[in-house]
Amino acid sequence: MASKPRLRVQAPSRKVPARVQLPAARPKAFDAGKTGRRMLAVPSSTVAINALIRQYGRTVLARSRYLAANNPQTIQAKEVFVSALVGTGIKPSPLIQDPVLKKEMKLTWFDWTDESDADGLTDLYGQQGVVGTEMFEAGECFVRLRARRVEDGLVVPFQLQLLPAEMLDLADNRDLGNGRRVEMGIEFDAIGRRVAYHFWRQHPGASNIFGSSFTSLKTVVPADEVIHVFKPIRAGQIRGIPHILSAIITAAALDAYNDAELERKRIAALFSAFITSDAPEEESTLDTGVEQAKSDGVSNGIGLEPGATVELDPGQDIKFAEPADVGGNYEAFQYRTFLMQAAGMGVPYADMTGDLRQSSYGSQRGGMITFKRRIEPMQHAVIVFQFCRPVWRRFVADAVLVGAVPISPAMFQVRRREFLRVKWITPKWEWIDPLKDLMAEVLAMKAGIKSRSDVIEALGDDPEETDARIAADKKREQELGLDFAESQFFQQALATALQPDPQPAQDKQDGA
């Protein structure tokens, strides 16, 4: 039996459409990199920091000097900055193990600090203050190590000469060949090391009334005899910029505005009066009136006296000057602008202006902590590293060479690193509530999370020197039979310090 052919049913074909090629996704753009209307006022060039200093450094420095000498808020900010940066001095504590040798080293240093100034105006710690002032105004300071003769009678035969930023010419840029160059007065070798400084022999802004022949002359000083103190804000920077750079425009504009407001107030206080009258019909009447006014000692008006009754001629009227008042927004505008200026100068608003009306315990304490965190890195990374350490190295080397300390040159060469090790102690940082802060330090010591030496150093003192004085005091007290009951006093003070403080509620009420 023949099989029936199988009926094949073919499904209707479905035509698969070709895959659509979508355009590549465009990456998201940085709004800050666009050139639209919002960013037209923001420069887009990437000029090197040294090129900017070369082009604008002299003008910026001159304006910074002017504000630091004439603007009250800038002067106050400078004093606050310098007192926080160096205070009464950043002092060394040698890390020599031999106590006798360490004592001799400290005594020699103590004697030399009074002789360190080549100009004879202050001691070493006063020079630190001048360096801090120059950093605030100019952003940099040069210190020349001046060798002296042994017969000059100095404890250690070298001194420090401070030179302002103007003594190094920003326009001195030359190619010396073989990879060597002079850039902004600093000479570099082929691998970029500082070789020398080309200083003016006389300040370029000094007058020539004495007929000095040094006005256009320069002297080349080797780099190992110069300390250049400045805070670099960018990699590769070779000259400093004023600490108040970002606040110069705000301070100058606000100073001009305040001058104009003071002048407006002065004019308003004059209580000026103006007499208006119709035009005279006859020339003789005008002449007579003018002559009468002059004979009475009054010109173009009537003299006003307390309780006076003045009769005006027919057709005359009197009007008083009424200058427009600035309104109620003056105080708010001043406050916000001073906040900008204080931020640019790196100091707290209350310290710069002396305005404590909107301050409270909590806000002042928070501001001081922030200010301390800003100052401490500059103390150790700039003042200590760039200024204090090179001075200490030169002091120890010269003291050994002339026999000012009991260390032989041969011993110094063998144990050089040991004799040069030193810890620098910064000035004490004052707090709003010293009792509570000191009690917190005591609790940290008793809990074993902080050493006593660290606490003493935070107070600006040398731990070993403090311990020696305490031991001497206790010995003298025992010899004299004195007892001040320190333990009982400490327990009472500790109990007082640990009591709840109602101050936070007050801070909340004051809007802290």
Short mmCIF file of C-alpha atoms in Angstrom, two decimals:
data_model
loop_
_atom_site.label_atom_id
_atom_site.label_comp_id
_atom_site.label_asym_id
_atom_site.label_seq_id
_atom_site.Cartn_x
_atom_site.Cartn_y
_atom_site.Cartn_z
CA MET A 1 0.00 0.00 0.00
CA ALA A 2 1.50 3.14 -1.17
CA SER A 3 2.15 5.75 1.52
CA LYS A 4 0.58 9.09 1.15
CA PRO A 5 2.94 11.89 0.54
CA ARG A 6 3.49 13.96 3.66
CA LEU A 7 2.16 17.47 3.32
CA ARG A 8 4.86 19.93 4.31
CA VAL A 9 3.53 23.14 5.69
CA GLN A 10 6.01 25.97 5.50
CA ALA A 11 5.65 28.67 8.12
CA PRO A 12 5.50 32.17 6.82
CA SER A 13 8.94 33.68 6.75
CA ARG A 14 9.61 36.60 9.09
CA LYS A 15 12.13 39.01 7.77
CA VAL A 16 14.48 40.05 10.56
CA PRO A 17 15.25 43.73 10.23
CA ALA A 18 18.86 44.73 10.09
CA ARG A 19 20.38 45.97 13.41
CA VAL A 20 20.21 49.69 13.63
CA GLN A 21 23.62 51.29 14.24
CA LEU A 22 23.13 53.80 17.05
CA PRO A 23 25.44 56.80 17.22
CA ALA A 24 28.25 56.52 19.71
CA ALA A 25 27.37 57.89 23.13
CA ARG A 26 28.87 61.30 23.65
CA PRO A 27 30.85 61.56 26.89
CA LYS A 28 29.60 63.84 29.60
CA ALA A 29 31.32 67.20 29.55
CA PHE A 30 32.88 69.06 32.44
CA ASP A 31 30.82 72.19 33.01
CA ALA A 32 33.94 73.90 34.30
CA GLY A 33 35.63 73.31 30.94
CA LYS A 34 32.91 74.83 28.80
CA THR A 35 33.20 78.30 27.29
CA GLY A 36 29.61 79.35 27.82
CA ARG A 37 28.30 82.55 29.30
CA ARG A 38 28.67 81.41 32.91
CA MET A 39 32.42 80.86 32.65
CA LEU A 40 33.46 83.76 30.43
CA ALA A 41 34.84 85.74 33.36
CA VAL A 42 37.01 82.84 34.60
CA PRO A 43 40.48 82.68 32.98
CA SER A 44 41.22 79.47 31.12
CA SER A 45 44.98 79.83 30.61
CA THR A 46 47.44 77.52 32.36
CA VAL A 47 50.31 79.92 32.83
CA ALA A 48 53.10 78.63 35.06
CA ILE A 49 53.26 80.05 38.57
CA ASN A 50 56.75 81.42 37.99
CA ALA A 51 55.59 83.29 34.88
CA LEU A 52 52.78 84.88 36.88
CA ILE A 53 55.20 85.96 39.60
CA ARG A 54 57.57 87.42 37.00
CA GLN A 55 54.77 89.42 35.37
CA TYR A 56 52.70 90.58 38.35
CA GLY A 57 54.94 90.04 41.37
CA ARG A 58 56.25 93.59 41.70
CA THR A 59 52.81 95.21 41.52
CA VAL A 60 51.24 92.69 43.88
CA LEU A 61 54.06 93.19 46.37
CA ALA A 62 53.71 96.99 46.28
CA ARG A 63 49.97 96.81 46.92
CA SER A 64 50.41 94.30 49.71
CA ARG A 65 52.99 96.54 51.38
CA TYR A 66 50.63 99.51 51.13
CA LEU A 67 47.69 97.69 52.73
CA ALA A 68 49.89 96.24 55.47
CA ALA A 69 50.94 99.76 56.43
CA ASN A 70 47.69 101.72 55.94
CA ASN A 71 44.65 99.46 56.21
CA PRO A 72 43.65 98.92 59.89
CA GLN A 73 42.19 95.45 59.37
CA THR A 74 45.23 94.30 57.38
CA ILE A 75 47.58 95.62 60.06
CA GLN A 76 45.63 93.73 62.73
CA ALA A 77 45.57 90.57 60.61
CA LYS A 78 49.35 90.82 60.21
CA GLU A 79 49.88 91.09 63.96
CA VAL A 80 47.58 88.11 64.59
CA PHE A 81 49.31 86.02 61.92
CA VAL A 82 52.85 86.74 63.13
CA SER A 83 52.01 86.23 66.81
CA ALA A 84 50.45 82.85 66.01
CA LEU A 85 53.25 81.79 63.64
CA VAL A 86 56.31 82.56 65.78
CA GLY A 87 55.06 84.32 68.91
CA THR A 88 57.90 84.77 71.37
CA GLY A 89 60.07 82.41 69.35
CA ILE A 90 60.40 78.82 68.13
CA LYS A 91 63.14 77.40 70.34
CA PRO A 92 65.41 74.33 70.00
CA SER A 93 65.75 71.38 72.35
CA PRO A 94 68.90 69.38 71.43
CA LEU A 95 68.48 65.60 71.42
CA ILE A 96 72.01 64.92 72.72
CA GLN A 97 72.12 62.10 75.27
CA ASP A 98 74.96 63.51 77.36
CA PRO A 99 73.25 65.89 79.85
CA VAL A 100 76.41 67.95 80.48
CA LEU A 101 77.08 68.44 76.80
CA LYS A 102 73.43 69.24 76.14
CA LYS A 103 73.47 71.90 78.86
CA GLU A 104 76.61 73.50 77.42
CA MET A 105 75.06 73.50 73.94
CA LYS A 106 71.88 75.20 75.18
CA LEU A 107 73.81 77.83 77.16
CA THR A 108 75.95 78.67 74.13
CA TRP A 109 72.85 78.96 71.97
CA PHE A 110 71.20 81.16 74.59
CA ASP A 111 74.18 83.54 74.55
CA TRP A 112 74.42 83.61 70.76
CA THR A 113 70.74 84.46 70.17
CA ASP A 114 71.39 87.92 71.60
CA GLU A 115 74.14 88.47 69.01
CA SER A 116 72.49 86.91 65.96
CA ASP A 117 71.17 90.09 64.33
CA ALA A 118 73.70 91.62 61.93
CA ASP A 119 71.87 94.95 62.26
CA GLY A 120 71.93 94.78 66.06
CA LEU A 121 68.23 95.61 66.43
CA THR A 122 66.82 92.47 68.05
CA ASP A 123 67.63 88.88 68.98
CA LEU A 124 67.09 85.69 67.01
CA TYR A 125 63.46 85.33 68.09
CA GLY A 126 62.78 88.91 67.11
CA GLN A 127 64.25 88.06 63.70
CA GLN A 128 61.80 85.18 63.48
CA GLY A 129 59.03 87.74 63.93
CA VAL A 130 60.44 89.87 61.10
CA VAL A 131 60.58 86.78 58.88
CA GLY A 132 56.92 86.11 59.69
CA THR A 133 56.02 89.71 58.86
CA GLU A 134 57.83 89.50 55.51
CA MET A 135 56.02 86.27 54.70
CA PHE A 136 52.69 87.95 55.39
CA GLU A 137 53.42 91.04 53.30
CA ALA A 138 55.76 89.73 50.60
CA GLY A 139 55.42 85.98 50.83
CA GLU A 140 59.15 85.48 51.26
CA CYS A 141 62.25 86.64 53.11
CA PHE A 142 65.96 86.15 52.48
CA VAL A 143 68.40 85.46 55.30
CA ARG A 144 72.10 85.88 54.60
CA LEU A 145 74.54 83.98 56.82
CA ARG A 146 77.32 86.46 57.49
CA ALA A 147 80.62 85.01 58.69
CA ARG A 148 82.47 87.14 61.25
CA ARG A 149 86.05 87.22 62.47
CA VAL A 150 86.96 85.52 65.71
CA GLU A 151 88.38 88.77 67.05
CA ASP A 152 84.93 90.37 66.76
CA GLY A 153 84.20 88.79 70.14
CA LEU A 154 80.99 86.94 69.27
CA VAL A 155 80.09 83.72 71.05
CA VAL A 156 79.88 82.00 67.67
CA PRO A 157 81.39 83.99 64.75
CA PHE A 158 78.43 84.34 62.42
CA GLN A 159 75.30 86.49 62.23
CA LEU A 160 72.05 86.67 60.28
CA GLN A 161 71.20 89.52 57.91
CA LEU A 162 67.54 89.77 56.87
CA LEU A 163 66.87 90.95 53.31
CA PRO A 164 63.41 91.87 51.95
CA ALA A 165 61.98 90.43 48.75
CA GLU A 166 62.76 93.61 46.78
CA MET A 167 66.49 92.92 47.09
CA LEU A 168 66.21 90.11 44.52
CA ASP A 169 65.25 91.41 41.09
CA LEU A 170 62.23 89.68 39.54
CA ALA A 171 63.29 91.01 36.13
CA ASP A 172 66.73 89.39 36.28
CA ASN A 173 66.23 86.48 33.86
CA ARG A 174 69.22 85.34 31.80
CA ASP A 175 70.54 82.27 29.99
CA LEU A 176 74.12 81.60 31.13
CA GLY A 177 74.72 78.69 28.74
CA ASN A 178 75.42 75.00 29.34
CA GLY A 179 72.01 74.62 30.98
CA ARG A 180 72.71 77.28 33.60
CA ARG A 181 70.29 80.18 34.02
CA VAL A 182 69.30 83.07 36.24
CA GLU A 183 65.56 83.14 36.90
CA MET A 184 64.07 85.99 38.92
CA GLY A 185 67.48 86.66 40.47
CA ILE A 186 68.23 83.05 41.45
CA GLU A 187 71.00 81.21 39.61
CA PHE A 188 70.44 77.52 38.81
CA ASP A 189 72.87 74.92 37.47
CA ALA A 190 72.20 72.43 34.69
CA ILE A 191 70.25 70.03 36.93
CA GLY A 192 68.11 72.72 38.57
CA ARG A 193 70.00 73.20 41.84
CA ARG A 194 70.26 76.67 43.36
CA VAL A 195 73.81 77.93 42.97
CA ALA A 196 73.72 81.63 43.87
CA TYR A 197 71.53 84.67 44.51
CA HIS A 198 72.06 87.94 42.63
CA PHE A 199 71.11 90.60 45.19
CA TRP A 200 70.97 94.33 44.72
CA ARG A 201 73.65 96.07 46.78
CA GLN A 202 71.09 98.71 47.74
CA HIS A 203 67.33 98.54 48.02
CA PRO A 204 65.91 99.52 44.59
CA GLY A 205 63.39 101.82 46.29
CA ALA A 206 65.96 103.64 48.42
CA SER A 207 66.63 107.32 47.79
CA ASN A 208 69.94 108.41 46.36
CA ILE A 209 70.39 111.52 48.49
CA PHE A 210 73.75 110.31 49.80
CA GLY A 211 75.14 109.82 46.32
CA SER A 212 75.47 106.07 46.67
CA SER A 213 77.12 104.34 43.75
CA PHE A 214 75.45 100.99 44.56
CA THR A 215 72.05 101.82 43.06
CA SER A 216 72.50 99.69 39.94
CA LEU A 217 75.08 97.21 41.23
CA LYS A 218 74.50 93.63 42.29
CA THR A 219 76.42 91.15 44.38
CA VAL A 220 76.43 87.39 43.85
CA VAL A 221 76.07 85.35 47.06
CA PRO A 222 76.57 81.55 47.04
CA ALA A 223 73.39 79.61 47.76
CA ASP A 224 74.87 77.90 50.83
CA GLU A 225 75.14 81.33 52.49
CA VAL A 226 71.49 82.26 51.87
CA ILE A 227 68.26 80.97 53.43
CA HIS A 228 65.17 81.56 51.30
CA VAL A 229 62.03 81.35 53.45
CA PHE A 230 58.71 81.10 51.58
CA LYS A 231 55.65 78.89 51.40
CA PRO A 232 55.29 77.24 47.98
CA ILE A 233 51.68 76.88 46.86
CA ARG A 234 52.48 74.99 43.64
CA ALA A 235 55.09 72.48 42.55
CA GLY A 236 58.11 74.07 40.91
CA GLN A 237 57.57 77.51 42.46
CA ILE A 238 60.84 79.37 43.10
CA ARG A 239 59.69 82.72 44.57
CA GLY A 240 57.07 83.53 47.17
CA ILE A 241 53.82 85.44 46.84
CA PRO A 242 52.14 87.59 49.54
CA HIS A 243 50.13 85.66 52.10
CA ILE A 244 47.23 88.08 51.55
CA LEU A 245 47.19 87.76 47.75
CA SER A 246 43.56 86.64 47.48
CA ALA A 247 42.37 89.40 49.84
CA ILE A 248 44.13 92.38 48.25
CA ILE A 249 41.24 93.37 45.96
CA THR A 250 38.63 92.97 48.70
CA ALA A 251 40.67 94.92 51.25
CA ALA A 252 41.52 97.74 48.83
CA ALA A 253 37.95 98.14 47.53
CA LEU A 254 36.47 98.05 51.03
CA ASP A 255 39.04 100.55 52.26
CA ALA A 256 38.12 102.97 49.48
CA TYR A 257 34.42 102.46 50.22
CA ASN A 258 34.91 103.16 53.92
CA ASP A 259 36.87 106.32 53.11
CA ALA A 260 34.02 107.52 50.91
CA GLU A 261 31.48 106.74 53.64
CA LEU A 262 33.52 108.61 56.24
CA GLU A 263 33.74 111.61 53.91
CA ARG A 264 29.98 111.49 53.34
CA LYS A 265 29.41 111.50 57.09
CA ARG A 266 31.82 114.40 57.52
CA ILE A 267 30.00 116.45 54.90
CA ALA A 268 26.63 115.61 56.45
CA ALA A 269 27.91 116.74 59.84
CA LEU A 270 28.72 120.20 58.47
CA PHE A 271 24.95 121.03 58.55
CA SER A 272 25.23 123.13 55.40
CA ALA A 273 22.47 125.62 54.51
CA PHE A 274 21.72 127.21 51.16
CA ILE A 275 19.71 130.40 50.61
CA THR A 276 17.69 130.62 47.43
CA SER A 277 16.14 133.86 46.10
CA ASP A 278 14.55 135.22 42.97
CA ALA A 279 16.78 136.94 40.48
CA PRO A 280 17.17 140.63 41.46
CA GLU A 281 15.58 143.21 39.18
CA GLU A 282 18.31 145.81 39.66
CA GLU A 283 22.05 145.32 39.74
CA SER A 284 22.44 147.75 42.65
CA THR A 285 20.30 145.62 44.94
CA LEU A 286 22.55 142.62 44.36
CA ASP A 287 25.69 144.64 44.93
CA THR A 288 24.31 146.09 48.15
CA GLY A 289 23.35 142.64 49.46
CA VAL A 290 26.73 141.18 48.67
CA GLU A 291 28.56 144.06 50.33
CA GLN A 292 26.34 143.78 53.42
CA ALA A 293 26.99 140.04 53.64
CA LYS A 294 30.72 140.58 53.36
CA SER A 295 30.64 143.30 56.04
CA ASP A 296 28.86 140.91 58.40
CA GLY A 297 31.54 138.24 57.84
CA VAL A 298 29.22 136.02 55.82
CA SER A 299 29.81 135.10 52.22
CA ASN A 300 26.96 133.83 50.04
CA GLY A 301 24.75 133.12 53.04
CA ILE A 302 23.61 134.01 56.54
CA GLY A 303 25.56 133.16 59.67
CA LEU A 304 23.73 130.65 61.86
CA GLU A 305 24.19 130.83 65.61
CA PRO A 306 22.41 129.05 68.46
CA GLY A 307 19.13 130.82 69.31
CA ALA A 308 19.55 133.37 66.50
CA THR A 309 16.54 134.84 64.72
CA VAL A 310 17.31 135.61 61.10
CA GLU A 311 15.11 137.67 58.85
CA LEU A 312 15.22 136.87 55.16
CA ASP A 313 14.65 139.36 52.39
CA PRO A 314 11.51 139.08 50.34
CA GLY A 315 11.83 136.27 47.81
CA GLN A 316 14.53 134.38 49.79
CA ASP A 317 14.18 130.88 51.18
CA ILE A 318 16.54 128.61 53.10
CA LYS A 319 17.19 124.92 52.46
CA PHE A 320 19.43 122.55 54.40
CA ALA A 321 21.69 119.94 52.87
CA GLU A 322 20.36 116.44 53.44
CA PRO A 323 22.89 113.89 52.11
CA ALA A 324 21.34 110.49 51.54
CA ASP A 325 21.98 108.01 54.33
CA VAL A 326 23.56 104.66 53.46
CA GLY A 327 20.66 102.83 55.08
CA GLY A 328 20.48 99.77 57.28
CA ASN A 329 22.50 97.48 55.00
CA TYR A 330 25.85 99.10 55.81
CA GLU A 331 26.54 96.92 58.86
CA ALA A 332 25.57 93.68 57.11
CA PHE A 333 27.67 94.58 54.07
CA GLN A 334 30.67 95.39 56.25
CA TYR A 335 30.33 92.10 58.13
CA ARG A 336 30.18 89.92 55.03
CA THR A 337 33.03 91.76 53.32
CA PHE A 338 35.23 91.53 56.39
CA LEU A 339 34.51 87.80 56.49
CA MET A 340 35.87 87.55 52.93
CA GLN A 341 38.92 89.60 53.85
CA ALA A 342 39.63 87.52 56.95
CA ALA A 343 39.33 84.29 54.95
CA GLY A 344 41.77 85.61 52.35
CA MET A 345 44.26 86.68 55.00
CA GLY A 346 43.99 83.40 56.88
CA VAL A 347 42.98 84.79 60.29
CA PRO A 348 39.74 84.56 62.29
CA TYR A 349 37.22 87.36 61.70
CA ALA A 350 37.00 88.29 65.38
CA ASP A 351 40.79 88.58 65.69
CA MET A 352 41.08 90.76 62.57
CA THR A 353 38.26 93.15 63.42
CA GLY A 354 38.00 92.93 67.21
CA ASP A 355 34.26 92.38 66.76
CA LEU A 356 33.12 89.84 69.36
CA ARG A 357 29.42 90.68 69.32
CA GLN A 358 28.43 87.62 67.32
CA SER A 359 30.92 85.31 69.01
CA SER A 360 30.32 82.75 71.71
CA TYR A 361 32.45 80.32 73.65
CA GLY A 362 31.84 77.52 71.15
CA SER A 363 32.37 79.62 68.01
CA GLN A 364 35.56 81.17 69.35
CA ARG A 365 36.95 77.79 70.36
CA GLY A 366 36.09 76.26 66.99
CA GLY A 367 37.68 79.17 65.18
CA MET A 368 40.85 78.88 67.24
CA ILE A 369 41.16 75.16 66.53
CA THR A 370 40.81 75.76 62.79
CA PHE A 371 43.32 78.61 62.93
CA LYS A 372 45.78 76.44 64.85
CA ARG A 373 45.51 73.67 62.25
CA ARG A 374 46.29 76.22 59.57
CA ILE A 375 49.27 77.72 61.37
CA GLU A 376 50.96 74.54 62.65
CA PRO A 377 51.90 73.14 59.20
CA MET A 378 53.47 76.49 58.30
CA GLN A 379 55.42 76.53 61.56
CA HIS A 380 57.04 73.15 60.96
CA ALA A 381 57.20 72.93 57.15
CA VAL A 382 58.33 76.52 56.53
CA ILE A 383 59.78 78.31 59.58
CA VAL A 384 61.40 75.26 61.22
CA PHE A 385 62.46 73.44 58.05
CA GLN A 386 63.61 76.42 55.97
CA PHE A 387 64.88 78.80 58.65
CA CYS A 388 65.51 77.17 62.05
CA ARG A 389 67.28 74.00 60.90
CA PRO A 390 69.85 75.69 58.61
CA VAL A 391 70.62 78.21 61.36
CA TRP A 392 71.09 75.41 63.89
CA ARG A 393 73.41 73.46 61.55
CA ARG A 394 75.57 76.52 60.96
CA PHE A 395 75.58 77.38 64.67
CA VAL A 396 76.74 73.91 65.77
CA ALA A 397 79.41 73.65 63.05
CA ASP A 398 80.89 77.06 63.80
CA ALA A 399 80.62 76.53 67.57
CA VAL A 400 82.64 73.31 67.25
CA LEU A 401 85.17 75.00 64.97
CA VAL A 402 85.96 77.82 67.42
CA GLY A 403 85.70 75.67 70.56
CA ALA A 404 82.55 77.33 71.94
CA VAL A 405 81.21 73.87 72.90
CA PRO A 406 83.18 70.91 74.33
CA ILE A 407 83.14 68.92 71.08
CA SER A 408 86.29 68.32 69.05
CA PRO A 409 86.15 68.71 65.26
CA ALA A 410 87.13 65.04 64.84
CA MET A 411 84.32 63.89 67.14
CA PHE A 412 81.88 66.16 65.33
CA GLN A 413 82.74 64.62 61.97
CA VAL A 414 82.18 61.10 63.31
CA ARG A 415 78.98 61.85 65.24
CA ARG A 416 77.65 64.73 63.11
CA ARG A 417 74.06 63.52 62.87
CA GLU A 418 73.86 62.92 66.60
CA PHE A 419 75.00 66.44 67.44
CA LEU A 420 72.70 68.06 64.89
CA ARG A 421 69.52 66.32 66.05
CA VAL A 422 67.17 68.84 67.61
CA LYS A 423 63.49 69.22 68.38
CA TRP A 424 61.89 72.61 67.91
CA ILE A 425 59.33 73.78 70.45
CA THR A 426 56.69 76.19 69.21
CA PRO A 427 55.13 78.86 71.45
CA LYS A 428 52.28 78.03 73.78
CA TRP A 429 48.86 78.18 72.18
CA GLU A 430 46.49 80.09 74.42
CA TRP A 431 43.02 78.65 74.98
CA ILE A 432 39.73 80.21 76.04
CA ASP A 433 39.33 77.95 79.07
CA PRO A 434 42.86 76.91 80.15
CA LEU A 435 41.67 75.02 83.23
CA LYS A 436 39.52 72.59 81.28
CA ASP A 437 42.17 72.12 78.60
CA LEU A 438 44.85 71.44 81.20
CA MET A 439 42.61 68.95 83.00
CA ALA A 440 42.00 67.19 79.70
CA GLU A 441 45.78 66.90 79.24
CA VAL A 442 46.13 65.50 82.77
CA LEU A 443 43.45 62.89 82.13
CA ALA A 444 45.18 61.94 78.86
CA MET A 445 48.48 61.45 80.72
CA LYS A 446 46.87 59.36 83.47
CA ALA A 447 45.12 57.21 80.84
CA GLY A 448 48.48 56.56 79.19
CA ILE A 449 47.54 58.00 75.81
CA LYS A 450 49.81 61.04 76.00
CA SER A 451 53.26 61.63 77.44
CA ARG A 452 54.07 64.30 79.95
CA SER A 453 56.85 65.64 77.72
CA ASP A 454 54.36 66.28 74.92
CA VAL A 455 52.14 68.24 77.29
CA ILE A 456 55.05 70.37 78.52
CA GLU A 457 56.21 71.04 74.97
CA ALA A 458 52.69 72.09 74.01
CA LEU A 459 53.02 74.74 76.71
CA GLY A 460 56.13 76.05 74.97
CA ASP A 461 58.64 74.70 77.51
CA ASP A 462 61.51 72.21 77.44
CA PRO A 463 60.57 69.07 79.43
CA GLU A 464 64.06 68.47 80.81
CA GLU A 465 64.48 72.08 81.83
CA THR A 466 61.04 72.05 83.46
CA ASP A 467 61.84 68.87 85.39
CA ALA A 468 65.11 70.34 86.59
CA ARG A 469 63.35 73.44 87.86
CA ILE A 470 60.65 71.39 89.59
CA ALA A 471 63.29 69.28 91.32
CA ALA A 472 65.17 72.40 92.41
CA ASP A 473 61.96 73.97 93.72
CA LYS A 474 61.03 70.85 95.71
CA LYS A 475 64.51 70.63 97.19
CA ARG A 476 64.36 74.26 98.25
CA GLU A 477 60.87 73.79 99.73
CA GLN A 478 62.09 70.87 101.85
CA GLU A 479 65.08 72.85 103.05
CA LEU A 480 62.85 75.78 104.02
CA GLY A 481 60.05 73.63 105.43
CA LEU A 482 57.43 74.81 102.94
CA ASP A 483 54.28 72.83 102.08
CA PHE A 484 51.76 74.19 99.58
CA ALA A 485 49.39 71.16 99.70
CA GLU A 486 49.54 70.73 95.95
CA SER A 487 47.71 67.39 95.96
CA GLN A 488 44.69 68.79 97.82
CA PHE A 489 44.52 71.78 95.53
CA PHE A 490 44.76 69.51 92.49
CA GLN A 491 41.89 67.34 93.65
CA GLN A 492 39.67 70.39 94.21
CA ALA A 493 40.54 71.83 90.81
CA LEU A 494 39.88 68.49 89.14
CA ALA A 495 36.47 68.18 90.80
CA THR A 496 35.59 71.70 89.66
CA ALA A 497 36.69 71.04 86.10
CA LEU A 498 34.63 67.86 85.83
CA GLN A 499 31.40 69.54 86.85
CA PRO A 500 28.77 69.95 84.09
CA ASP A 501 29.22 73.17 82.18
CA PRO A 502 26.08 75.25 81.49
CA GLN A 503 27.91 77.06 78.69
CA PRO A 504 26.52 74.97 75.76
CA ALA A 505 22.99 76.12 76.60
CA GLN A 506 24.18 79.71 76.53
CA ASP A 507 25.91 79.04 73.21
CA LYS A 508 22.65 77.74 71.83
CA GLN A 509 20.85 80.82 73.03
CA ASP A 510 23.48 83.06 71.46
CA GLY A 511 23.13 81.25 68.15
CA ALA A 512 26.46 79.43 68.27
#
